[in-house]
Short mmCIF file of C-alpha atoms in Angstrom, two decimals:
data_model
loop_
_atom_site.label_atom_id
_atom_site.label_comp_id
_atom_site.label_asym_id
_atom_site.label_seq_id
_atom_site.Cartn_x
_atom_site.Cartn_y
_atom_site.Cartn_z
CA ASP A 1 -24.32 65.71 28.93
CA GLY A 2 -22.88 66.56 31.94
CA GLY A 3 -19.84 69.25 32.00
CA ILE A 4 -18.53 72.44 32.80
CA THR A 5 -19.56 75.69 30.50
CA GLN A 6 -17.61 78.93 30.19
CA SER A 7 -18.68 82.06 28.76
CA PRO A 8 -17.71 83.89 27.22
CA LYS A 9 -15.05 82.14 24.60
CA TYR A 10 -13.42 85.41 24.43
CA LEU A 11 -13.53 88.84 26.42
CA PHE A 12 -11.95 92.05 25.76
CA ARG A 13 -11.90 95.03 28.18
CA LYS A 14 -10.83 98.42 28.49
CA GLU A 15 -8.34 99.00 30.90
CA GLY A 16 -10.21 100.31 34.33
CA GLN A 17 -12.83 97.86 33.67
CA ASN A 18 -14.07 95.10 35.85
CA VAL A 19 -15.33 92.02 33.58
CA THR A 20 -17.08 88.81 35.12
CA LEU A 21 -16.34 85.28 33.79
CA SER A 22 -19.02 82.81 34.10
CA CYS A 23 -18.57 78.99 34.95
CA GLU A 24 -21.67 76.63 34.95
CA GLN A 25 -21.38 72.90 36.30
CA ASN A 26 -24.18 70.18 35.79
CA LEU A 27 -21.94 67.48 37.42
CA ASN A 28 -23.66 67.94 40.81
CA HIS A 29 -19.98 68.64 42.20
CA ASP A 30 -19.75 70.77 45.57
CA ALA A 31 -16.03 71.90 44.72
CA MET A 32 -15.37 74.75 42.08
CA TYR A 33 -12.38 76.01 41.07
CA TRP A 34 -10.74 79.02 39.36
CA TYR A 35 -6.88 78.79 37.38
CA ARG A 36 -5.25 81.38 35.71
CA GLN A 37 -2.91 80.18 32.56
CA ASP A 38 -0.31 82.16 30.93
CA PRO A 39 2.03 81.40 28.10
CA GLY A 40 4.41 78.99 28.85
CA GLN A 41 3.27 78.88 32.29
CA GLY A 42 1.63 76.26 34.74
CA LEU A 43 -1.41 77.18 36.17
CA ARG A 44 -2.21 79.02 39.15
CA LEU A 45 -5.11 78.80 41.35
CA ILE A 46 -6.81 82.07 42.13
CA TYR A 47 -10.19 80.93 44.29
CA TYR A 48 -11.83 77.68 44.83
CA SER A 49 -15.08 76.78 47.00
CA GLN A 50 -16.05 73.53 48.37
CA ILE A 51 -19.91 74.75 49.36
CA VAL A 52 -22.21 77.25 48.39
CA ASN A 53 -21.65 80.66 50.03
CA ASP A 54 -17.87 79.81 51.41
CA PHE A 55 -14.82 80.24 48.91
CA GLN A 56 -11.36 80.89 49.69
CA LYS A 57 -8.03 82.56 48.35
CA GLY A 58 -5.96 80.65 46.24
CA ASP A 59 -2.00 81.84 45.45
CA ILE A 60 -3.27 84.54 43.25
CA ALA A 61 -6.48 85.90 44.30
CA GLU A 62 -5.45 89.64 44.55
CA GLY A 63 -7.35 91.74 41.64
CA TYR A 64 -9.99 88.95 41.60
CA SER A 65 -13.37 88.42 43.33
CA VAL A 66 -15.66 85.54 43.70
CA SER A 67 -18.97 84.26 44.50
CA ARG A 68 -20.85 80.96 44.93
CA GLU A 69 -24.69 81.93 45.58
CA LYS A 70 -25.76 78.25 43.77
CA LYS A 71 -23.86 74.77 43.77
CA GLU A 72 -23.44 75.13 39.77
CA SER A 73 -21.81 78.97 39.53
CA PHE A 74 -19.03 79.95 40.40
CA PRO A 75 -18.65 83.63 38.92
CA LEU A 76 -14.72 85.34 38.56
CA THR A 77 -14.82 88.51 38.43
CA VAL A 78 -11.68 90.57 37.47
CA THR A 79 -11.04 93.86 39.07
CA SER A 80 -9.57 97.03 37.60
CA ALA A 81 -6.84 96.46 40.57
CA GLN A 82 -5.74 93.26 38.71
CA LYS A 83 -2.71 94.91 37.27
CA ASN A 84 -2.09 92.44 34.64
CA PRO A 85 -5.57 90.32 33.89
CA THR A 86 -4.53 89.10 30.11
CA ALA A 87 -4.90 85.53 30.28
CA PHE A 88 -6.34 82.25 29.87
CA TYR A 89 -9.13 81.83 32.53
CA LEU A 90 -9.99 77.92 33.53
CA CYS A 91 -12.75 76.72 35.98
CA ALA A 92 -12.87 73.35 37.14
CA SER A 93 -14.93 71.30 39.65
CA SER A 94 -14.72 67.88 41.45
CA ILE A 95 -16.33 66.12 44.37
CA VAL A 96 -15.03 67.51 47.63
CA GLY A 97 -12.08 65.85 48.47
CA VAL A 98 -9.07 64.01 47.19
CA ASN A 99 -10.89 63.41 44.06
CA GLU A 100 -10.47 63.97 39.95
CA GLN A 101 -10.91 67.71 38.59
CA PHE A 102 -12.68 68.51 35.44
CA PHE A 103 -11.95 71.59 33.42
CA GLY A 104 -14.30 73.89 31.51
CA PRO A 105 -13.33 75.06 27.69
CA GLY A 106 -12.01 78.41 29.27
CA THR A 107 -12.54 82.05 28.36
CA ARG A 108 -9.42 84.25 27.02
CA LEU A 109 -9.30 87.71 28.47
CA THR A 110 -7.31 90.52 26.38
CA VAL A 111 -7.13 93.87 27.84
CA LEU A 112 -6.75 96.39 25.26
CA LYS B 1 5.81 74.73 48.19
CA GLN B 2 5.37 72.29 45.71
CA GLU B 3 7.31 72.73 42.69
CA VAL B 4 7.04 70.54 39.49
CA THR B 5 8.90 70.22 36.56
CA GLN B 6 8.10 68.27 33.12
CA ILE B 7 10.58 67.11 30.72
CA PRO B 8 11.35 67.54 27.61
CA ALA B 9 9.32 70.29 27.57
CA ALA B 10 9.10 69.43 23.71
CA LEU B 11 9.09 66.04 21.59
CA SER B 12 8.45 65.54 17.80
CA VAL B 13 8.23 61.87 17.18
CA PRO B 14 7.00 59.73 14.24
CA GLU B 15 3.79 58.52 13.75
CA GLY B 16 3.79 54.82 15.35
CA GLU B 17 6.45 55.30 18.17
CA ASN B 18 6.07 54.80 21.97
CA LEU B 19 7.10 57.56 24.01
CA VAL B 20 7.52 58.55 27.48
CA LEU B 21 7.06 61.79 29.04
CA ASN B 22 8.42 62.72 32.37
CA CYS B 23 6.90 64.43 35.48
CA SER B 24 9.17 65.21 38.88
CA PHE B 25 7.65 66.99 42.05
CA THR B 26 9.48 68.51 45.01
CA ASP B 27 7.13 67.45 47.67
CA SER B 28 6.21 63.79 48.02
CA ALA B 29 3.24 64.50 50.14
CA ILE B 30 0.92 64.04 47.74
CA TYR B 31 -2.74 62.41 47.33
CA ASN B 32 -2.86 61.77 43.80
CA LEU B 33 -1.59 62.75 40.36
CA GLN B 34 -3.35 63.57 37.35
CA TRP B 35 -2.16 63.69 34.15
CA PHE B 36 -3.85 66.44 31.42
CA ARG B 37 -3.96 66.52 27.71
CA GLN B 38 -4.52 70.43 26.48
CA ASP B 39 -5.07 71.21 22.89
CA PRO B 40 -4.33 74.73 21.69
CA GLY B 41 -6.69 77.43 22.68
CA LYS B 42 -8.86 74.74 24.61
CA GLY B 43 -9.41 73.51 28.15
CA LEU B 44 -8.13 70.41 29.78
CA THR B 45 -9.27 67.04 29.59
CA SER B 46 -8.29 64.94 32.45
CA LEU B 47 -6.41 61.54 31.14
CA LEU B 48 -5.61 59.31 33.93
CA LEU B 49 -5.69 60.07 37.89
CA ILE B 50 -2.99 57.75 39.93
CA GLN B 51 -4.11 57.54 43.80
CA SER B 52 -1.10 57.89 45.99
CA SER B 53 -1.33 53.86 46.77
CA GLN B 54 -1.07 53.36 42.82
CA ARG B 55 1.68 52.47 41.18
CA GLU B 56 -0.11 52.44 37.64
CA GLN B 57 -2.81 53.31 36.06
CA THR B 58 -3.83 52.75 32.38
CA SER B 59 -6.46 53.83 30.03
CA GLY B 60 -6.21 52.55 26.17
CA ARG B 61 -2.93 53.53 24.72
CA LEU B 62 -2.10 55.52 27.92
CA ASN B 63 0.05 54.11 30.84
CA ALA B 64 1.05 56.53 34.00
CA SER B 65 3.44 55.51 36.60
CA LEU B 66 4.05 57.09 39.90
CA ASP B 67 6.54 56.87 42.39
CA LYS B 68 6.03 58.91 45.51
CA SER B 69 8.64 58.18 47.13
CA SER B 70 11.05 59.57 44.62
CA GLY B 71 8.53 62.44 43.10
CA ARG B 72 8.10 61.18 40.18
CA SER B 73 5.39 59.99 37.39
CA THR B 74 5.76 59.02 33.78
CA LEU B 75 3.02 58.92 31.05
CA TYR B 76 3.67 56.42 28.50
CA ILE B 77 2.19 56.40 24.89
CA ALA B 78 2.10 53.10 23.22
CA ALA B 79 1.81 53.46 19.15
CA SER B 80 1.62 57.27 18.86
CA GLN B 81 -0.60 58.80 16.46
CA PRO B 82 -1.02 62.25 14.79
CA GLY B 83 -4.07 63.18 16.99
CA ASP B 84 -2.10 62.71 20.26
CA SER B 85 -0.36 66.23 19.41
CA ALA B 86 -1.17 68.24 22.42
CA THR B 87 0.32 69.78 25.80
CA TYR B 88 0.60 67.21 28.56
CA LEU B 89 0.23 68.39 31.80
CA CYS B 90 1.00 66.55 35.29
CA ALA B 91 -0.62 68.05 38.62
CA PRO B 92 0.12 66.21 41.85
CA LEU B 93 -2.39 66.85 44.45
CA ARG B 94 -1.74 67.76 48.25
CA ALA B 95 -3.22 69.54 51.35
CA TYR B 96 -3.77 73.30 50.71
CA SER B 97 -3.90 76.13 53.45
CA GLY B 98 -7.84 75.33 54.42
CA ALA B 99 -8.80 72.27 56.58
CA GLY B 100 -9.99 69.73 54.41
CA SER B 101 -8.58 71.87 51.32
CA TYR B 102 -6.00 70.23 48.37
CA GLN B 103 -4.54 72.21 45.45
CA LEU B 104 -3.34 70.49 42.34
CA THR B 105 0.31 72.00 41.21
CA PHE B 106 0.37 72.25 37.68
CA GLY B 107 3.73 71.88 35.74
CA LYS B 108 4.68 73.56 32.31
CA GLY B 109 3.62 70.86 30.12
CA THR B 110 5.37 68.97 27.35
CA LYS B 111 4.09 69.71 23.99
CA LEU B 112 4.18 66.66 22.06
CA SER B 113 3.98 66.69 18.07
CA VAL B 114 3.15 63.36 16.50
CA ILE B 115 4.54 63.42 12.56
CA PRO B 116 2.53 61.49 10.22
#
């Protein structure tokens, strides 16, 4: 089955800790994206990547970092610099260009 | 900056009713528009993609229309079922900051409840 997997489903973090969210896809897509969703808000773009070893900041990149060492993987690190990290994080992928985006099941991060 | 508005924010209908969800956007320079469905605590499921050159796109009981010049899209759901209960999101795609980069901008969604 082709698709996007995200792990873990739930993540709890203490203040001051960095945490890494996993996103893997087997759709052979070059483009991958990270979004953040807050209650009652639209999704907002954190980072995106169109090719291995390259990525670009989205609208709300502060306090986050990413890497793209493999085509299939696009992990997101939420650093201690992110002031309000509690949110639902969604990963997506697409063929590069004006094409349909497909989403993973999401990771819910809670800061204790 | 693209702004997307979805009306109504919530809708409750009896089973079997036909319904229309509305989406408006401020920047008409879009390449396509996607409609998504989101169940509580879950990811997004892509329902329909309308290219900017298209006026309509259909999938089963769903029909989406796009009027790019007026900045509007509608999602029509025929013969609604309780399983259609979810939040529906629209997202137009436009050029972003980097060359060859494109961005989806999301509305806050319409929460649909279909009552048996």
